[in-house]
Tab-separated table of C-alpha atoms in Angstrom:
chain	number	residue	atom	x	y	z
B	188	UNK	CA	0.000	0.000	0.000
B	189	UNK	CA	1.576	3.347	-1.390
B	190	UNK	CA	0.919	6.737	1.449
B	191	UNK	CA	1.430	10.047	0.471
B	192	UNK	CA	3.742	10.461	1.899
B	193	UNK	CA	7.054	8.341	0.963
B	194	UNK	CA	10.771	7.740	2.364
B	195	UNK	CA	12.074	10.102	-0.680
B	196	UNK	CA	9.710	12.794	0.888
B	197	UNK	CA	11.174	11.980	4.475
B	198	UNK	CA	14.762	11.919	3.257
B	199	UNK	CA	14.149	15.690	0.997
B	200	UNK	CA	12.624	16.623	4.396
B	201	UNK	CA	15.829	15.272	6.639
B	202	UNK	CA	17.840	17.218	3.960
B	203	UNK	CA	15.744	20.817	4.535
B	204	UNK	CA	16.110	20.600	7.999
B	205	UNK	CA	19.427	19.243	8.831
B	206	UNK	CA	21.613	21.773	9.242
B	207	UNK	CA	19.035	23.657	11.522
B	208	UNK	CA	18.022	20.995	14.302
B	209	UNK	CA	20.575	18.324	16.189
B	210	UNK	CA	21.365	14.905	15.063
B	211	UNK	CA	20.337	13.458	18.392
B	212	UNK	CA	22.314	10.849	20.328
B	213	UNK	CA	21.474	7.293	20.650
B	214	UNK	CA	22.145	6.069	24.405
B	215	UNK	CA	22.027	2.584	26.074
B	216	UNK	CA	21.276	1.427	29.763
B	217	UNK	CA	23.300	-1.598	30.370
B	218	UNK	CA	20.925	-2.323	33.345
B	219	UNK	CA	17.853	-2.352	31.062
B	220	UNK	CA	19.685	-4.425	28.530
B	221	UNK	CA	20.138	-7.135	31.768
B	222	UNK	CA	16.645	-6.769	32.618
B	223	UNK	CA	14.664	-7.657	29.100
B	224	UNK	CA	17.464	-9.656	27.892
B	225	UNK	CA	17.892	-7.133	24.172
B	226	UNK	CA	19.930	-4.683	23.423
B	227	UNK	CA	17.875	-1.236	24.191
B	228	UNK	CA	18.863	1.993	22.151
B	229	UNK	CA	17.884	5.251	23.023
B	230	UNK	CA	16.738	8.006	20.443
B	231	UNK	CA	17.555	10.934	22.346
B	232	UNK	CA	15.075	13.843	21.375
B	233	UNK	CA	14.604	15.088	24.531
B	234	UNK	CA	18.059	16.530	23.496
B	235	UNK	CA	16.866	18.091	19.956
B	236	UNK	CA	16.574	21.748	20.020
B	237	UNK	CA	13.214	23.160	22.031
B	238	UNK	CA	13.107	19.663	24.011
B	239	UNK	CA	11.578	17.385	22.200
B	240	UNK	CA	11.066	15.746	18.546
B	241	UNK	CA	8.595	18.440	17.309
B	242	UNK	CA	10.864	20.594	14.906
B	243	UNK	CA	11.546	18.157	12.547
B	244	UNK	CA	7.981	18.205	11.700
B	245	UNK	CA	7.499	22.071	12.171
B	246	UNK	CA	10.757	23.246	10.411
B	247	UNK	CA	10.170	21.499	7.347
B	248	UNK	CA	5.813	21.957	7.521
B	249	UNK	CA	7.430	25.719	7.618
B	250	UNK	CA	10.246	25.797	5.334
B	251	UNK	CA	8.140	23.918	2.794
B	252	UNK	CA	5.146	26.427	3.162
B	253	UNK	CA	8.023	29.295	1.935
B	254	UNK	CA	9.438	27.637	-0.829
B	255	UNK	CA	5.554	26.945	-2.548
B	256	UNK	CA	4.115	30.542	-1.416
B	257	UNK	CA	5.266	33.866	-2.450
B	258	UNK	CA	4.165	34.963	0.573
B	259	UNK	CA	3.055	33.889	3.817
B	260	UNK	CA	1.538	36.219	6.110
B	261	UNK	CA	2.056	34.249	9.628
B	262	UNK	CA	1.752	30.548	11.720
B	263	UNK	CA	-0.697	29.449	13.368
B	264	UNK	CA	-1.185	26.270	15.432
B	265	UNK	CA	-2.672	24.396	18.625
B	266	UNK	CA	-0.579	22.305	20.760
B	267	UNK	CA	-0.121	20.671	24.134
B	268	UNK	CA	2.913	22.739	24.280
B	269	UNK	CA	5.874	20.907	22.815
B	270	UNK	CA	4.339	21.297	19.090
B	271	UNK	CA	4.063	24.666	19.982
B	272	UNK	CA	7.540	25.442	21.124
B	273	UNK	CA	8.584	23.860	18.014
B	274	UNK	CA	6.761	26.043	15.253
B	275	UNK	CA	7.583	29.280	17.641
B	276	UNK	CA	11.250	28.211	17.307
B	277	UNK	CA	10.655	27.288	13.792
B	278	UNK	CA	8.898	30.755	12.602
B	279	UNK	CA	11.342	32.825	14.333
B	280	UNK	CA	14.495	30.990	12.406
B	281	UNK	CA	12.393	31.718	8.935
B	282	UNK	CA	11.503	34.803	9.844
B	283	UNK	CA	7.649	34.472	10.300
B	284	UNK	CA	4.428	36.087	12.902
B	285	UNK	CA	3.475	33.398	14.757
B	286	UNK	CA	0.808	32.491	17.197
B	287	UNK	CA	0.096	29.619	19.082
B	288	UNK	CA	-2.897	28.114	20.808
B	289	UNK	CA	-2.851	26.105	23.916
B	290	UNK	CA	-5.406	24.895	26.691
B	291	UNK	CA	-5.712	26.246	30.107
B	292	UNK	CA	-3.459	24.466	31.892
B	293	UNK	CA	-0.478	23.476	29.960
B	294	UNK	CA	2.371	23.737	32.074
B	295	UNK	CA	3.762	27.306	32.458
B	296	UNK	CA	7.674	26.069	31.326
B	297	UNK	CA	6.331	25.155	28.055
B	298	UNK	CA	4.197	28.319	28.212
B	299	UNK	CA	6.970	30.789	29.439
B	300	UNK	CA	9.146	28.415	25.983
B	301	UNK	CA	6.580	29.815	23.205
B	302	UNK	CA	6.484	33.320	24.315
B	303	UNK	CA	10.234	33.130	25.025
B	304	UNK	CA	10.536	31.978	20.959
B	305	UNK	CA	8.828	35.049	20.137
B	306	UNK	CA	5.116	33.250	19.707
B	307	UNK	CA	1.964	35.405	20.695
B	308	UNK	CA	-0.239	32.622	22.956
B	309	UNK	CA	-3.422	32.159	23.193
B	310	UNK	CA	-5.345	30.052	25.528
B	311	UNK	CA	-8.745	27.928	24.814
B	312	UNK	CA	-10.595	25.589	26.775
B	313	UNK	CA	-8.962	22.268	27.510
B	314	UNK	CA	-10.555	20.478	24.862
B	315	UNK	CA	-9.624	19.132	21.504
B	316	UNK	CA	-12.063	21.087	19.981
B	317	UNK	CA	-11.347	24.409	21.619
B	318	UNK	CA	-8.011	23.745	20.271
B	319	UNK	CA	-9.166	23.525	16.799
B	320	UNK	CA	-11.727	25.871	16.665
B	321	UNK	CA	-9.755	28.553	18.045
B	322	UNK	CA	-6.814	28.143	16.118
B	323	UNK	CA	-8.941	28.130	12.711
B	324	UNK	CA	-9.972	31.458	13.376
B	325	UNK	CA	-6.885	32.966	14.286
B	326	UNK	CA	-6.418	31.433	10.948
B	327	UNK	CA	-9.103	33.077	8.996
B	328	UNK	CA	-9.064	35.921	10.848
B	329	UNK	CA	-4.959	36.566	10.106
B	330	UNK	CA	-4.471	35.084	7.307
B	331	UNK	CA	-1.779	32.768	8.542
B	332	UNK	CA	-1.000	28.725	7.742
B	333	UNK	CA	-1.671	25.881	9.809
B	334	UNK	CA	0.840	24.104	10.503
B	335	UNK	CA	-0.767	20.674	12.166
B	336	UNK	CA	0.936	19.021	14.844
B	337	UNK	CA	0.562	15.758	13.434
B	338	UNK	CA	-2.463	15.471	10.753
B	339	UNK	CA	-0.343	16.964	7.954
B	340	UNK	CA	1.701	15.326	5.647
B	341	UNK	CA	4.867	17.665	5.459
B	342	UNK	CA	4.379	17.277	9.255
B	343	UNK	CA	4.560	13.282	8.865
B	344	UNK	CA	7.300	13.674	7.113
B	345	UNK	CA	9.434	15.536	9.282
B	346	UNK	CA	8.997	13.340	11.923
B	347	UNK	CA	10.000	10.661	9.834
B	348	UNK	CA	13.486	11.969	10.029
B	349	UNK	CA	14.049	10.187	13.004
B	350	UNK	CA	13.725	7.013	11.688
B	351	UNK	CA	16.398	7.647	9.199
B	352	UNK	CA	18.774	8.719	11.335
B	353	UNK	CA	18.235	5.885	14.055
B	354	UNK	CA	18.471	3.121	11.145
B	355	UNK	CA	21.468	4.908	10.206
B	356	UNK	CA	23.319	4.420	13.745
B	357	UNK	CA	21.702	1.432	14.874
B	358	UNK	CA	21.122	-0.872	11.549
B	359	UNK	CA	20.509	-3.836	13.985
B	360	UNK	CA	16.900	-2.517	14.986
B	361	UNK	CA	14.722	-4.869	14.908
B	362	UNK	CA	11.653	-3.163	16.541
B	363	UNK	CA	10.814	0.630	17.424
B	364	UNK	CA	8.980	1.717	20.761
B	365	UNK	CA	7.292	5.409	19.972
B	366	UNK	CA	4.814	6.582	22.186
B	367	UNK	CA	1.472	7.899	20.474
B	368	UNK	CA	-0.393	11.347	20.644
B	369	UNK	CA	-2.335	12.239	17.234
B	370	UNK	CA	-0.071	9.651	15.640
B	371	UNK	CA	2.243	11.944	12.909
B	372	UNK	CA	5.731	10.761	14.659
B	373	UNK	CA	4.088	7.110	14.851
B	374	UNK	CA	3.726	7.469	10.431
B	375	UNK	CA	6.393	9.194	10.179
B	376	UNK	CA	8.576	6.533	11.671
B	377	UNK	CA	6.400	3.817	10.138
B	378	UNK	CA	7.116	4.872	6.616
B	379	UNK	CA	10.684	5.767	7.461
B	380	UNK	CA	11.700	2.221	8.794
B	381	UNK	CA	9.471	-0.031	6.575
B	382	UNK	CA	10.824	1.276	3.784
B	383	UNK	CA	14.596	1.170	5.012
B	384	UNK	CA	13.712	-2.146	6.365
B	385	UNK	CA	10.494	-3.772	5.512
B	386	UNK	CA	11.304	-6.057	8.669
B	387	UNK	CA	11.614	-3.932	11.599
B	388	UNK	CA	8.578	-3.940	13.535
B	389	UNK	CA	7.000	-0.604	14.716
B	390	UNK	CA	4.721	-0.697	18.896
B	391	UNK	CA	2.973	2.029	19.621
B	392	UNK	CA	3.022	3.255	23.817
B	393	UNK	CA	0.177	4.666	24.771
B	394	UNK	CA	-0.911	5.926	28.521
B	395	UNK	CA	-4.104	4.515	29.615
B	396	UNK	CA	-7.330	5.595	28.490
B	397	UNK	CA	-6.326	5.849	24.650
B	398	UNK	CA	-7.880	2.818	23.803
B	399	UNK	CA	-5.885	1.992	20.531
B	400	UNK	CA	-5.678	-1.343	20.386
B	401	UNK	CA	-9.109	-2.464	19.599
B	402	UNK	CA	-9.364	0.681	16.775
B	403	UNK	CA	-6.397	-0.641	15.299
B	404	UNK	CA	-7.607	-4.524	15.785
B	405	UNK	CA	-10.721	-2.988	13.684
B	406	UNK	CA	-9.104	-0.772	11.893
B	407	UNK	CA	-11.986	1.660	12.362
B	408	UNK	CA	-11.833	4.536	14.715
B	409	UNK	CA	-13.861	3.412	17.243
B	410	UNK	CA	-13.647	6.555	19.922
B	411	UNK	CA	-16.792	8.081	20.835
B	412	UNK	CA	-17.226	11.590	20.030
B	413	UNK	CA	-16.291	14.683	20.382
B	414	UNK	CA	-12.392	14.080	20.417
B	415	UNK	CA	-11.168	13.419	24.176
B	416	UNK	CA	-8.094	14.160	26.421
B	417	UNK	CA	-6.877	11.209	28.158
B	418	UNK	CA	-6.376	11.553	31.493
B	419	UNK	CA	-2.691	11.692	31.947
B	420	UNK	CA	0.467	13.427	33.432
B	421	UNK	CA	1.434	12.990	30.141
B	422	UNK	CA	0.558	16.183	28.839
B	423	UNK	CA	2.344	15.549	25.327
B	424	UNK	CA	0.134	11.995	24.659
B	425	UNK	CA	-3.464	13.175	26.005
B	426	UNK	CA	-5.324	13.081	22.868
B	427	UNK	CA	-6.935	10.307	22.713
B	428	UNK	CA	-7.787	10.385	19.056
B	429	UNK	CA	-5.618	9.680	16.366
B	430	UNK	CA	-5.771	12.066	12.953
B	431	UNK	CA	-7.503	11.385	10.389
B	432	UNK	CA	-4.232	11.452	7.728
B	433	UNK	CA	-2.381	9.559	10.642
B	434	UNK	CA	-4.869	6.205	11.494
B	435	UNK	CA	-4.701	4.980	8.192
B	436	UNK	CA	-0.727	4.910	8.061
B	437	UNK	CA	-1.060	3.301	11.798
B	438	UNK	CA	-3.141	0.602	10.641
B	439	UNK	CA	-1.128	-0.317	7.354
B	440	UNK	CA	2.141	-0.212	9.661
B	441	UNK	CA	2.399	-0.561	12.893
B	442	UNK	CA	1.644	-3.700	14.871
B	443	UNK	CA	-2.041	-4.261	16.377
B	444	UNK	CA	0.037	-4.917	20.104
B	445	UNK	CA	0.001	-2.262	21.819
B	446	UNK	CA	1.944	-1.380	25.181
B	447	UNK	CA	-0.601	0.737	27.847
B	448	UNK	CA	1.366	2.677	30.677
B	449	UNK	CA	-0.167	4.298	33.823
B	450	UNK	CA	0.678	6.998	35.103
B	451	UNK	CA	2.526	5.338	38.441
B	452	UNK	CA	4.400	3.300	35.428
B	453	UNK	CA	5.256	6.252	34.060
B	454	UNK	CA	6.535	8.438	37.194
B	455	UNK	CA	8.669	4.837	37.814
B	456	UNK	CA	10.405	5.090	34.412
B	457	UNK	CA	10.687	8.823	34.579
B	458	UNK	CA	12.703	8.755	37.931
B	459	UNK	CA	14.766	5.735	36.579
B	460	UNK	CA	16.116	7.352	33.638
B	461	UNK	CA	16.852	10.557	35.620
B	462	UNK	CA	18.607	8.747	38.500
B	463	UNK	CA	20.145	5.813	36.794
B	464	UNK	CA	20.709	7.216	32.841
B	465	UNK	CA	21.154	10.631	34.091
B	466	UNK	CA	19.086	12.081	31.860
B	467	UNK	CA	15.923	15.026	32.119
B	468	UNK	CA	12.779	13.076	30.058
B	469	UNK	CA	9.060	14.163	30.670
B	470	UNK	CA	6.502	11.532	30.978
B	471	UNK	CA	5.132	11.062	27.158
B	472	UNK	CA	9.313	9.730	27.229
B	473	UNK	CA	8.853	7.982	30.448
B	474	UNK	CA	5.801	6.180	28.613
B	475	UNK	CA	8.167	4.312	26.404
B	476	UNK	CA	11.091	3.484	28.581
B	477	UNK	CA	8.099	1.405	30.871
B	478	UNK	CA	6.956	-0.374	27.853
B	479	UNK	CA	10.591	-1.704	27.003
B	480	UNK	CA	11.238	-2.844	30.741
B	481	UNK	CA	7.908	-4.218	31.109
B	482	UNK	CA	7.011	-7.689	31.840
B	483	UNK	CA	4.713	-7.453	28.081
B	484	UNK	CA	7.887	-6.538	26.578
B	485	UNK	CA	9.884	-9.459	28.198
B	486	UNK	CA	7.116	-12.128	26.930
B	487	UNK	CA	7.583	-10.832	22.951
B	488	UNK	CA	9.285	-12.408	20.246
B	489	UNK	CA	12.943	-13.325	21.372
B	490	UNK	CA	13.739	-13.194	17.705
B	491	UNK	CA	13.566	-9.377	18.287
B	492	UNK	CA	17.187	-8.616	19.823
B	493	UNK	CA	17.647	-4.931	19.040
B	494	UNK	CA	15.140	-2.364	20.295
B	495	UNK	CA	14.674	1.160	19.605
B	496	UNK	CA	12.757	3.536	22.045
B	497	UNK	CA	11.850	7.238	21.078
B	498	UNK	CA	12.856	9.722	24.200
B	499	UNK	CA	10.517	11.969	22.679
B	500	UNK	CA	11.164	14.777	24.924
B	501	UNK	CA	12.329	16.533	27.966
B	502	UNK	CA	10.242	19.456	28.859
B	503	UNK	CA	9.446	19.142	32.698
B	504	UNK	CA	7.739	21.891	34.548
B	505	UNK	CA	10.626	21.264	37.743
B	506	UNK	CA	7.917	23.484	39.782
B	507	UNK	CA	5.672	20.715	39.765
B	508	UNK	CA	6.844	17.089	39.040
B	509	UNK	CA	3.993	14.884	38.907
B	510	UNK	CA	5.150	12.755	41.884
């Protein structure tokens, strides 16, 4: 099955944006490699510029946007707050207005991040649908592009970057670990890895109360409506949803096993990688370190040696640590 978006896409994508974001590190845990008996790699985006893995798909949703329009009067998009940090960054490096929408109560250091990048912020009601609503008519009031946090396609693609590079340093991979929001850095890997290697298999982590697994079982979206938060410290995986461009690439791609993480599970991983890998993640991270030291992950396929995990960011409101 052929998705609009392709690996040549992702690698024209990795080549817009290169020499503007960091070519993360890839990090091990010898203690985690002991524990699930595999050899665990890191993708370090908690280390890419603004915190997380978000400006691979903004930068290039943005720096393709210039190179198609003559003009472009300003950004505009919603976010949980990393997204947001990202396209702020990203539309003060090309040079663009920006504003960025964000429910009441996303934590103030990822608040105090898009203002700091130069971002006007606006805040909605904590819903998905606030979200929308009041970013399309900044939109239409302004003039300015969307740029999606993950239901667009030059956002997909961006995100796909990551895969590249990982199968790049690690060629062993044999499975990926990305934890799941609206699903864009999900396809993006997907594409990215099946095509380098039809083989690897792609898991999707996701906290509890998502409910993937039987939608992708179905393959039908099977979430009541309208779109949900989840109930999570993990601000930066709370929709519950997945987009509409993003479910179908999910359900071609990844596997139908999903890994589910709690909130305790996740506040245990988050402290272990802080004390014992000495490194700052935030909990959508601390989602996917769980999954890969989890008894679930212990009982898969021992065929399956080499396992990637996304640390798909670091942005932690110290203030107010969610243990």
């Amino acid at each position: 099955m052929s998705f609009p978006v392709s690996l040549q896409d992702i690698i024209k994508a990795h080549q817009r944006i290169a020499k503007h974001i960091h070519r993360t590190p890839v990090l091990t845990c010898t203690t985690i490699d002991n524990l699930v008996n595999r050899k665990v790699f890191f993708k370090a985006e908690n280390l890419q510029k603004t915190g997380s893995f978000k400006p691979r798909g903004a930068l290039n949703s943005i720096l393709k946007l210039k190179e198609e329009h003559s003009k472009v009067a300003g950004i505009v998009t919603h976010s949980s707050g990393n997204h947001g940090q990202a396209v702020a960054w990203a539309a003060r490096l090309a040079d663009l207005p920006c504003c960025v929408v964000v429910p009441q109560g996303t934590p103030e250091v990822k608040a105090q991040a898009i203002k700091g990048y130069g971002a006007d912020l606006v805040y909605c009601d904590p819903s998905p649908t606030s979200r929308v609503e009041t970013c399309d008519k900044i939109a239409k009031d302004k003039g300015y592009f969307i740029v999606h946090p993950y239901d667009q396609y030059n956002t997909i693609a961006g995100q796909g970057t990551m895969a590249v590079e990982f199968l790049e340093e690690v060629p062993e991979l044999d499975a990926i670990l990305v934890p799941i929001s609206g699903g864009g850095m999900t396809s993006g890997i997907a594409i990215a890895a099946k095509a380098i290697k039809p083989s690897i298999k792609i898991f999707p982590v996701e906290p509890l109360g998502k409910e993937l697994g039987p939608c992708l079982k179905e393959k039908a979206r099977l979430w009541k409506n309208p779109p949900q938060f989840v109930d999570t410290i993990a601000e930066g995986i709370r929709t519950q949803q997945l987009g509409h461009l993003t479910f179908p690439i999910v359900c071609e791609l990844v596997e139908k096993q999903v890994f589910t993480v709690s909130n305790k599970e996740m506040v245990e991983a988050m402290k272990f990688v802080w004390q014992r890998m000495k490194t700052v993640i935030e909990a959508s991270s601390a989602a996917g370190v769980h999954a890969v030291m989890s008894e679930e992950m212990r009982q898969l396929d021992p065929s399956l040696k080499n396992i990637g995990v996304i640390l798909c960011g670091g942005n932690v409101d110290i203030d107010n640590l969610p243990w």
